[in-house]
Short mmCIF file of C-alpha atoms in Angstrom, two decimals:
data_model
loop_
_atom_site.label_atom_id
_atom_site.label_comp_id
_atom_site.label_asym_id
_atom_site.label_seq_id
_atom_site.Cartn_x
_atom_site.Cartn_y
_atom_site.Cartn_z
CA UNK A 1 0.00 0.00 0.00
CA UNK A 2 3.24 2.32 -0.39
CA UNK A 3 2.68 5.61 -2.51
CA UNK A 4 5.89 6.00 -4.37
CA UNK A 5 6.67 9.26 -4.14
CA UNK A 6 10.66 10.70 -5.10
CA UNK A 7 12.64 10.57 -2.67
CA UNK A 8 15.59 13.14 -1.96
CA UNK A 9 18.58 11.96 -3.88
CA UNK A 10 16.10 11.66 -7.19
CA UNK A 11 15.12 8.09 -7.01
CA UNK A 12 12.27 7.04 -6.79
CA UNK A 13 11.09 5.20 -3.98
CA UNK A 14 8.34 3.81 -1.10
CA UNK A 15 6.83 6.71 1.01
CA UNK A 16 8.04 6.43 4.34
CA UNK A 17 5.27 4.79 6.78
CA UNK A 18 4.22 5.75 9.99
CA UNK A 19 2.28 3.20 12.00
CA UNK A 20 -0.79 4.57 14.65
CA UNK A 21 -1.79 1.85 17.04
CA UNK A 22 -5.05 2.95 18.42
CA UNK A 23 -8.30 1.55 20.02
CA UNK A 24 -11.64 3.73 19.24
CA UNK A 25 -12.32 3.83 23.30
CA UNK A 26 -9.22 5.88 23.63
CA UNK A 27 -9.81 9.55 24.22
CA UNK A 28 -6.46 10.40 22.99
CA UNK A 29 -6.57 8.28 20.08
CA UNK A 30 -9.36 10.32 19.22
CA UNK A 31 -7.41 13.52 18.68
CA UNK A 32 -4.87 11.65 16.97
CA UNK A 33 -7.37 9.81 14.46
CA UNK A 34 -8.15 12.70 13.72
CA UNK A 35 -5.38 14.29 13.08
CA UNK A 36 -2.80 12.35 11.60
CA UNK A 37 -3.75 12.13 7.61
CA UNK A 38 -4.21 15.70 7.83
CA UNK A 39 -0.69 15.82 9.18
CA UNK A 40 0.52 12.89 7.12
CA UNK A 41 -0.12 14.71 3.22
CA UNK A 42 1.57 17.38 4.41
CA UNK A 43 4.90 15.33 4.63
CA UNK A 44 4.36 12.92 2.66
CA UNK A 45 4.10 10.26 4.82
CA UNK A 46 1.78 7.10 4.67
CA UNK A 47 -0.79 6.16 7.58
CA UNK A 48 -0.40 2.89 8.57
CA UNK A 49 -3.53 2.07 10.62
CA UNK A 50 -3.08 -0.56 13.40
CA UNK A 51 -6.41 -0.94 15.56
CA UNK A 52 -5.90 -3.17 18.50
CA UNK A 53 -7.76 -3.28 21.98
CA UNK A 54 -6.50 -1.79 24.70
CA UNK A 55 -8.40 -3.91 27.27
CA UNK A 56 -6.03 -7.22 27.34
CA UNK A 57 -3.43 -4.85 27.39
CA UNK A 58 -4.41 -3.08 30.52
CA UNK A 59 -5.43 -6.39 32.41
CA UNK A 60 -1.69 -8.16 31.17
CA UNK A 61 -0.23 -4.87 32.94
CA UNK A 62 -2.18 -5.38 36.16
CA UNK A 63 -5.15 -2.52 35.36
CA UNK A 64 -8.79 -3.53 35.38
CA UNK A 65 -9.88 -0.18 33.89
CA UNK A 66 -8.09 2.64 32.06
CA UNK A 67 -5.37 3.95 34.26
CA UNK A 68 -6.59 7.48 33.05
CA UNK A 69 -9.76 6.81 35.67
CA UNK A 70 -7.23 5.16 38.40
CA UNK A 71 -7.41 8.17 40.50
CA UNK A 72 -10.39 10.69 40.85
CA UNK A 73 -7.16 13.74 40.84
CA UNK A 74 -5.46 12.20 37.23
CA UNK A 75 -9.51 11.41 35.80
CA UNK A 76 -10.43 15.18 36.97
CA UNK A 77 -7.05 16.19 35.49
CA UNK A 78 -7.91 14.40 32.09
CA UNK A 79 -11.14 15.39 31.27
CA UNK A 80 -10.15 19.20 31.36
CA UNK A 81 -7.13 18.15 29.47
CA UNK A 82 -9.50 16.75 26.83
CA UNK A 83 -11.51 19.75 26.05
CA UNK A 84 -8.22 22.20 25.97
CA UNK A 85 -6.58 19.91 24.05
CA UNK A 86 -9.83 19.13 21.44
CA UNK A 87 -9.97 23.51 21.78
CA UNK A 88 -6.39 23.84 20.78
CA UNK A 89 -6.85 21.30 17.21
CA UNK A 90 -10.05 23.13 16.79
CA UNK A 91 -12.02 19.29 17.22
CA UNK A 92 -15.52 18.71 18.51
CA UNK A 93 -15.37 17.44 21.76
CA UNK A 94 -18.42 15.93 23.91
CA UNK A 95 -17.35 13.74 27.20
CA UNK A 96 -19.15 10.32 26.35
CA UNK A 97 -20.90 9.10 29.19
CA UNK A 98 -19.34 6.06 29.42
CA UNK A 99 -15.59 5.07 29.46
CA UNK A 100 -14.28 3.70 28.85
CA UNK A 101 -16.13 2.08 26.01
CA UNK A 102 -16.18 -1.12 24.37
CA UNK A 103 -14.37 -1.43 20.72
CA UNK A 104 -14.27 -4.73 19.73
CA UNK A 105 -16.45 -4.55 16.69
CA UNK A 106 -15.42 -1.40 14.83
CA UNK A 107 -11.97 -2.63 15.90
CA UNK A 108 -12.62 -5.90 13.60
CA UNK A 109 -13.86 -3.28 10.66
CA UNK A 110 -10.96 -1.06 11.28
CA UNK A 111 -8.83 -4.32 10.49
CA UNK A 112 -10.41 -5.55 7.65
CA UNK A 113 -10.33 -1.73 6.32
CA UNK A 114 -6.81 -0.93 7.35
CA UNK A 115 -5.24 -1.22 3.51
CA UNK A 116 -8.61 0.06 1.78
CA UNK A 117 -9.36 3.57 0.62
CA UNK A 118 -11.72 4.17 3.44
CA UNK A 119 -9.86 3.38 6.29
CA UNK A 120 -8.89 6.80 7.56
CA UNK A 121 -12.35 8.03 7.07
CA UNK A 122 -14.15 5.21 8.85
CA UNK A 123 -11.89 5.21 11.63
CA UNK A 124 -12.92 9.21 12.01
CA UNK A 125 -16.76 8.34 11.64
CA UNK A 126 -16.49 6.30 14.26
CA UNK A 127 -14.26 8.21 16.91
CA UNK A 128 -17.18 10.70 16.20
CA UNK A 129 -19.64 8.42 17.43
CA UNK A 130 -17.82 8.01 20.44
CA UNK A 131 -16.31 11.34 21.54
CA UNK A 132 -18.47 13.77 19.52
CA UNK A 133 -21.67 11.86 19.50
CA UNK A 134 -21.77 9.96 22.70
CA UNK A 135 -22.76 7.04 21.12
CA UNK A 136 -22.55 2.88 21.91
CA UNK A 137 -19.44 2.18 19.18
CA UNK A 138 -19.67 -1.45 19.80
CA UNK A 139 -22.77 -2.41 18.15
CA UNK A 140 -23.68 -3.03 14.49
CA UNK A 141 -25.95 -0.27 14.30
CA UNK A 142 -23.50 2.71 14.66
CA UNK A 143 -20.67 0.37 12.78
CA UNK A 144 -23.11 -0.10 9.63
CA UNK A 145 -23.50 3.66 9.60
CA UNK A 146 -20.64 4.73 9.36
CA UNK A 147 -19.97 2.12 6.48
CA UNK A 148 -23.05 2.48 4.35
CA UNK A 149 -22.02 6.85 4.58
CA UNK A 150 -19.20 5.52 3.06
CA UNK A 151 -21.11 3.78 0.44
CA UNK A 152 -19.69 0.15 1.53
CA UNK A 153 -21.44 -2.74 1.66
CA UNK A 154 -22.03 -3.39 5.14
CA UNK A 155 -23.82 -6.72 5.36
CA UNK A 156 -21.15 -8.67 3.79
CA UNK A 157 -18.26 -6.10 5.76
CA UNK A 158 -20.54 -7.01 9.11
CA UNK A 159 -20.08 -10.56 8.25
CA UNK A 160 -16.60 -11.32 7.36
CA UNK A 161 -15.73 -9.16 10.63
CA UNK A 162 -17.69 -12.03 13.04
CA UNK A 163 -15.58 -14.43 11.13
CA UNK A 164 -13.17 -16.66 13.26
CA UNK A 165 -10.51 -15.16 10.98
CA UNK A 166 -11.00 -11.89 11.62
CA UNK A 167 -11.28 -12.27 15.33
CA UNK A 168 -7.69 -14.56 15.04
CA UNK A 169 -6.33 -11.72 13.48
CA UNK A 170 -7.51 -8.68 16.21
CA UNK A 171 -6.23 -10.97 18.42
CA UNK A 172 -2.87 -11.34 17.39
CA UNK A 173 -2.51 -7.57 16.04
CA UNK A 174 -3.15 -7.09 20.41
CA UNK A 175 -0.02 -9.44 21.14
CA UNK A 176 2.23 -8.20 18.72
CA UNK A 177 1.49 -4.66 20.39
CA UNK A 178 2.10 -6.10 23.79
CA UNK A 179 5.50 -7.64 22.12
CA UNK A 180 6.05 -4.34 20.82
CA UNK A 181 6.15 -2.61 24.04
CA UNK A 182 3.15 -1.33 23.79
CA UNK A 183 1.37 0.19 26.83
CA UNK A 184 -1.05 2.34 25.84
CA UNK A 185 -2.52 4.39 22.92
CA UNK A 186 -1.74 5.94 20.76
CA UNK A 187 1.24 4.51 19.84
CA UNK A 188 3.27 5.33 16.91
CA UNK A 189 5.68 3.23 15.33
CA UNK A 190 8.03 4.72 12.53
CA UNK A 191 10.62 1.26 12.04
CA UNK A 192 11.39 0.47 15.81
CA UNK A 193 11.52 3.59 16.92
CA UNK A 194 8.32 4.01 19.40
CA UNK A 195 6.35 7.26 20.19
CA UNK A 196 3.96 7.12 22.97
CA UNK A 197 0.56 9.94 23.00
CA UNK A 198 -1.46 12.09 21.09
CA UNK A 199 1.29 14.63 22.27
CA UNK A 200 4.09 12.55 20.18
CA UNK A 201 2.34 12.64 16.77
CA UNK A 202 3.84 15.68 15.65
CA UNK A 203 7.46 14.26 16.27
CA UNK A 204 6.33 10.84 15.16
CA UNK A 205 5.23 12.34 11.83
CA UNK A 206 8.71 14.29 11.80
CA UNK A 207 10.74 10.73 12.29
CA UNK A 208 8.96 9.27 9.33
CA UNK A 209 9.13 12.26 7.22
CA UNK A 210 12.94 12.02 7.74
CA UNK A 211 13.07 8.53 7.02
CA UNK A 212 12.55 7.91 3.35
CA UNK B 1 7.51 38.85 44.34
CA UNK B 2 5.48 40.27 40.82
CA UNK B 3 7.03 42.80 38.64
CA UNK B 4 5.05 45.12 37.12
CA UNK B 5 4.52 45.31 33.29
CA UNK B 6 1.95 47.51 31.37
CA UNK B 7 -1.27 45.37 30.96
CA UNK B 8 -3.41 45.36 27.63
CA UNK B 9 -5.71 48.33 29.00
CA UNK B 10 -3.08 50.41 29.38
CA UNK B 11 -2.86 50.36 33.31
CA UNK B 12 0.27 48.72 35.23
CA UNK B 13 -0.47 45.65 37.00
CA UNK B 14 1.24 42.96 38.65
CA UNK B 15 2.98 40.20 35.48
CA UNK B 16 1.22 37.03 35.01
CA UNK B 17 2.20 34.10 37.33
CA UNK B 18 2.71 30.46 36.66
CA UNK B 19 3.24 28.25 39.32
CA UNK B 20 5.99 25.25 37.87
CA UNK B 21 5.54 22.17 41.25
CA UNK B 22 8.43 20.14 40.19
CA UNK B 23 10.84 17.37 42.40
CA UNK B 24 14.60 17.58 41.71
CA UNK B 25 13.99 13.59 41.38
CA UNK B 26 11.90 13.69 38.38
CA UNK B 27 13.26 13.44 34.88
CA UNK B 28 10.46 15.15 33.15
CA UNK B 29 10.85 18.04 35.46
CA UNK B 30 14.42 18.60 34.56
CA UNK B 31 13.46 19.79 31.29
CA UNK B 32 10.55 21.79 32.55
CA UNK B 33 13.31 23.36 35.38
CA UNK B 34 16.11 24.24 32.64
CA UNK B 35 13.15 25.27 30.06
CA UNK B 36 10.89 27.48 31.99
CA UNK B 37 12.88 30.85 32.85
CA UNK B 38 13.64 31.34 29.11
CA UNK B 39 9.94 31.20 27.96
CA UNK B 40 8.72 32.84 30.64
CA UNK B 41 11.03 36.27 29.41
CA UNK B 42 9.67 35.54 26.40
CA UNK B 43 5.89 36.07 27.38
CA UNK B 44 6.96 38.66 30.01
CA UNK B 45 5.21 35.48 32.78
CA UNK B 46 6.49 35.23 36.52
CA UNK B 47 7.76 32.17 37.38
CA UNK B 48 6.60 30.90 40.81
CA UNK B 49 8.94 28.25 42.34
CA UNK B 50 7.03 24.78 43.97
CA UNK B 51 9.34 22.69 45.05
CA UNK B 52 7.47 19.21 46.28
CA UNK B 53 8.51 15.77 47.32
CA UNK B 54 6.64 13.32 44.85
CA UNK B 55 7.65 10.53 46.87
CA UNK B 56 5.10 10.90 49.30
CA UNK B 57 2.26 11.65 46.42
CA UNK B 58 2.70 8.40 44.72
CA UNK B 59 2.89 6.90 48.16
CA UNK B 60 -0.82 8.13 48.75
CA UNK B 61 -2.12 7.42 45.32
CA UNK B 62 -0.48 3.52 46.00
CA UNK B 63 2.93 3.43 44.45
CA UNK B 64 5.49 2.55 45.70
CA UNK B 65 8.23 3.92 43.37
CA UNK B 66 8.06 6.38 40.67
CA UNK B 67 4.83 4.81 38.14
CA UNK B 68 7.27 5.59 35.31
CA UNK B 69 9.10 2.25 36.53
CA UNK B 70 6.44 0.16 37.56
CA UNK B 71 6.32 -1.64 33.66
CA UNK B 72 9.43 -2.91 32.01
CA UNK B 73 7.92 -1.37 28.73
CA UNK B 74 7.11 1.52 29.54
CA UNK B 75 10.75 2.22 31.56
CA UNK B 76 12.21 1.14 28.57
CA UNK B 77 10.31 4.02 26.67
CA UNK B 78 10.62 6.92 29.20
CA UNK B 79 14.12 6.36 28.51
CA UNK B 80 14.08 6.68 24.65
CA UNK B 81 11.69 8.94 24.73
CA UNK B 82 14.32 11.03 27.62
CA UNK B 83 17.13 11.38 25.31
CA UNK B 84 14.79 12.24 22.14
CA UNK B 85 13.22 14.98 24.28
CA UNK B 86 16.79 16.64 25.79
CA UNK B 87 17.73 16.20 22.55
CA UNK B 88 14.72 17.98 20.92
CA UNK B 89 15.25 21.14 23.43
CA UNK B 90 18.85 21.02 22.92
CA UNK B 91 19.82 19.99 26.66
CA UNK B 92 22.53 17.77 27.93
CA UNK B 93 21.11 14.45 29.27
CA UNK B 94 22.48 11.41 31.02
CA UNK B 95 20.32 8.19 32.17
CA UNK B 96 20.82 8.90 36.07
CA UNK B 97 22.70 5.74 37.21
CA UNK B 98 20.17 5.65 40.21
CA UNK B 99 16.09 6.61 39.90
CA UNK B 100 14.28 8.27 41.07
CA UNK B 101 16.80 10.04 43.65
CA UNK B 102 15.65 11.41 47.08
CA UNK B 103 15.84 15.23 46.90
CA UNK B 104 14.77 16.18 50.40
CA UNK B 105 17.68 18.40 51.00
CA UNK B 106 18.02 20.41 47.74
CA UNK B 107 13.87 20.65 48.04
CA UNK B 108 14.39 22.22 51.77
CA UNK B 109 16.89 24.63 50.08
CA UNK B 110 15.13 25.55 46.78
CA UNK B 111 11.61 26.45 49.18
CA UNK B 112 14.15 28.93 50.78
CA UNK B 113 15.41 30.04 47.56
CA UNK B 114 11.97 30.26 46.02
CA UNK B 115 11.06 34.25 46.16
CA UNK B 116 15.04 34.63 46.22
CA UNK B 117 16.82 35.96 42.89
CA UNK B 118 18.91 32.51 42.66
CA UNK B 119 16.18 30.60 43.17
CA UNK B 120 15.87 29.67 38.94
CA UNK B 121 20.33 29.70 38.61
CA UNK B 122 20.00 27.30 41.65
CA UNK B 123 17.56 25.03 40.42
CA UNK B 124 18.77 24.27 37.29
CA UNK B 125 22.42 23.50 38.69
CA UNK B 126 20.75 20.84 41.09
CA UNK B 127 18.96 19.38 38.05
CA UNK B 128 22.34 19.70 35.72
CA UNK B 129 24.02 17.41 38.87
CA UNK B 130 21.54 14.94 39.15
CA UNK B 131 20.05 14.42 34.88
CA UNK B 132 23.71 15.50 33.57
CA UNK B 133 26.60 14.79 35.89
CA UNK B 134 24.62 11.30 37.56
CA UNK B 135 25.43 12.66 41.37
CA UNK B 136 23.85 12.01 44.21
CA UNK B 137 21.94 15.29 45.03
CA UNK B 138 20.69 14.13 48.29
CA UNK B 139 23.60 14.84 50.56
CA UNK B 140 25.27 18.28 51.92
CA UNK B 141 28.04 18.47 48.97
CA UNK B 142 26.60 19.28 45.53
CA UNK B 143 23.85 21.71 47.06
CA UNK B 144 26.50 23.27 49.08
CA UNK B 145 28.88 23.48 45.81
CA UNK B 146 25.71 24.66 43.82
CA UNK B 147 24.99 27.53 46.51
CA UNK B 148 28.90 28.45 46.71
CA UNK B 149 28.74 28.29 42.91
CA UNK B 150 26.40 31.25 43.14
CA UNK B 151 28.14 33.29 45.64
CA UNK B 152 25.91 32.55 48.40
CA UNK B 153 26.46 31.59 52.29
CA UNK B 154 25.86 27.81 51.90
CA UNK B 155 26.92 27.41 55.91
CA UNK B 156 23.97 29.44 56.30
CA UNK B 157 21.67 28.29 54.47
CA UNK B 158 21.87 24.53 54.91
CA UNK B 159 21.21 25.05 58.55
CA UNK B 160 18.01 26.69 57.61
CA UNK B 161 17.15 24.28 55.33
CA UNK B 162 17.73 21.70 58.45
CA UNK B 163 15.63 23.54 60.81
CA UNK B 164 12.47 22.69 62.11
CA UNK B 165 10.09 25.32 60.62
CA UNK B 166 11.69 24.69 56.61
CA UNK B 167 10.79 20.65 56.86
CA UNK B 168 7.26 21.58 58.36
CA UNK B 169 7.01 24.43 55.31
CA UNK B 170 7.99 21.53 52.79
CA UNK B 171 6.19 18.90 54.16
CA UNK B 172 3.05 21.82 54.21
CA UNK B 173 3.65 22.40 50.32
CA UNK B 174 3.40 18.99 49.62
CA UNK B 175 0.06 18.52 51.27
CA UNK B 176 -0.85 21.52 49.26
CA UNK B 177 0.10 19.98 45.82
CA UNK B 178 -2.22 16.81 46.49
CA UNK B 179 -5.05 19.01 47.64
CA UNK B 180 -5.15 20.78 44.27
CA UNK B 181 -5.19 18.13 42.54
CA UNK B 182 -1.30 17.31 41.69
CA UNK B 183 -0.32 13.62 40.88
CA UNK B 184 2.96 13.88 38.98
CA UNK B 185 5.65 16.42 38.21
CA UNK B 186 5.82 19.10 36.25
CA UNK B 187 2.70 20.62 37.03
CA UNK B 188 1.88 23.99 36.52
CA UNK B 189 -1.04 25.86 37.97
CA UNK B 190 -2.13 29.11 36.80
CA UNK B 191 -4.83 30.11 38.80
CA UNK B 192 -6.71 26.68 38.79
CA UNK B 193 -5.85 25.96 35.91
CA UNK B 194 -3.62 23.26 36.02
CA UNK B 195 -1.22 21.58 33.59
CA UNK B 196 0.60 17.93 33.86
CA UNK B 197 4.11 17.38 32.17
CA UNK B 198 6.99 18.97 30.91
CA UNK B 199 4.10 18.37 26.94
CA UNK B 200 2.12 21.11 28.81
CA UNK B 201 4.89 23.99 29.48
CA UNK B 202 4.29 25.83 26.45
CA UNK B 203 0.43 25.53 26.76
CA UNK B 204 0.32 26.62 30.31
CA UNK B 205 3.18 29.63 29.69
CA UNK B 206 0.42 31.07 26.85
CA UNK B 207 -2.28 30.12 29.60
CA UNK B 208 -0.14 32.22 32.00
CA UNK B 209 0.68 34.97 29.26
CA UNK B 210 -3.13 35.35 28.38
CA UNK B 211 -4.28 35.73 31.81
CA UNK B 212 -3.11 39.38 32.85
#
């Protein structure tokens, strides 16, 4: 799925990549979602989407919930963050009423769709849902939505992501971000080297853009 | 402690404050401490020293260490993510050969310093011995050598900084930081607004500068 694109000493060759690990319950990974192809055609650089679920992650690390709501102080602390920080990238911003929320089925989508033309917009329609909309993500209402707007197919998209294959694969795109050194999201990956937060996507973008 | 700079209206009032709550322990704070002064002259903000013992924060939210440790993976990353960051602001960094290091004594000293004209020069050397020269800051040696390094009576004050009213003043400050609200370091508060990590110092500096 690499654009070729020249590269500096005249050649042609692959676009550099830059990987965002993300699950759609992540209030951070909604800024960056929403962000990053915006950021990414003005360097250049292709998105590779990685959704993966946060939730095994968590529990292998010893959290039963998101470590954001671990302490009333840091939840406080986050939920101000969120609307200064959606103020500042000029995003909508609506605190859902629950969180953190379940993923597992746009996640699935998100997979099949990562290397298709709509993958960056789907992703966005449904961090919408979630963070703008206050909306149940995991359900195939809100999921066919956002597909059919997209003018996809989304019986047969529906179907294929309840297969046993699809669910394999979710599953092991969550361990190879635990191998990874993953701990959270989002996570950008540019090669090995790791950047950690909606606050590292500008620098993540950066690396890659350097790294043709 | 204010200087006084023309406001917007036309009328002199006191300059803008921002309130940096940082331990001499904590490597995010050591670029907050050696960036803060020079973007604070640039937005004509007053800086307004907090020195605060983390230790006994984390204790209370149920760590037992610094939470930056508590996951191989995401040590591992604070530590990339360290020299990318020094690097980034153009600041000389070494992995501290013990973390975090207690920083009771240099804490006891910079509250003294605090409304003091070395209080910034003084702050930054402590941080220079412990994130760039790997000493032990704990101990009467390197804050005496950073005091003497200013010109100032380090006999003097060392035995204020041992005396009974500075460790109830610093044990006072640190109740005050987890009564607003503060679970890690940097924070800055302007007003009650607050901002978390050394990511937030520009934000809360054009909070600061905004908020004549």
């Amino acid at each position: 799925m690499n654009r070729v694109i020249p590269a500096d000493n005249g050649h042609f060759g692959p676009a550099p990549g830059l990987e965002i690990w993300f699950d759609f319950g992540s209030n951070y990974s909604y800024l960056s979602v929403l962000r990053i192809e915006e950021a990414a055609r003005a360097t250049g650089v292709n998105v590779e989407w990685r959704p993966f679920l946060l939730g095994p992650v968590f529990r292998d690390l010893g959290w039963s919930t998101s470590p954001l709501l671990a302490h009333d102080a840091k939840a406080r602390y986050v939920w101000r963050d969120m609307e200064r920080q959606a103020a500042r990238h000029n995003l909508p911003w609506t605190r859902p009423s629950r969180f953190p929320r379940s993923s597992v089925l746009p996640a699935r989508v998100a997979l099949i769709g990562a290397d298709q033309w709509w993958a960056g917009d789907f992703c966005r329609r449904v961090m919408r849902q979630n963070f703008v909309e206050d909306r149940d993500i995991d359900s195939p209402e809100p999921v066919s939505e956002a597909l059919e707007g997209l003018g996809l197919d989304s019986a047969r998209i529906l179907a294929e992501a309840n297969s046993a294959d699809v669910k394999a694969r979710l599953q092991a795109r969550t361990e190879e971000a635990q191998r990874r050194g993953v701990f959270g999201a989002p996570t950008f990956f540019c090669g090995p080297e790791m950047f950690w937060g909606n606050d590292r996507l500008d620098e993540a973008m950066e690396w890659a853009a350097a790294s043709t």
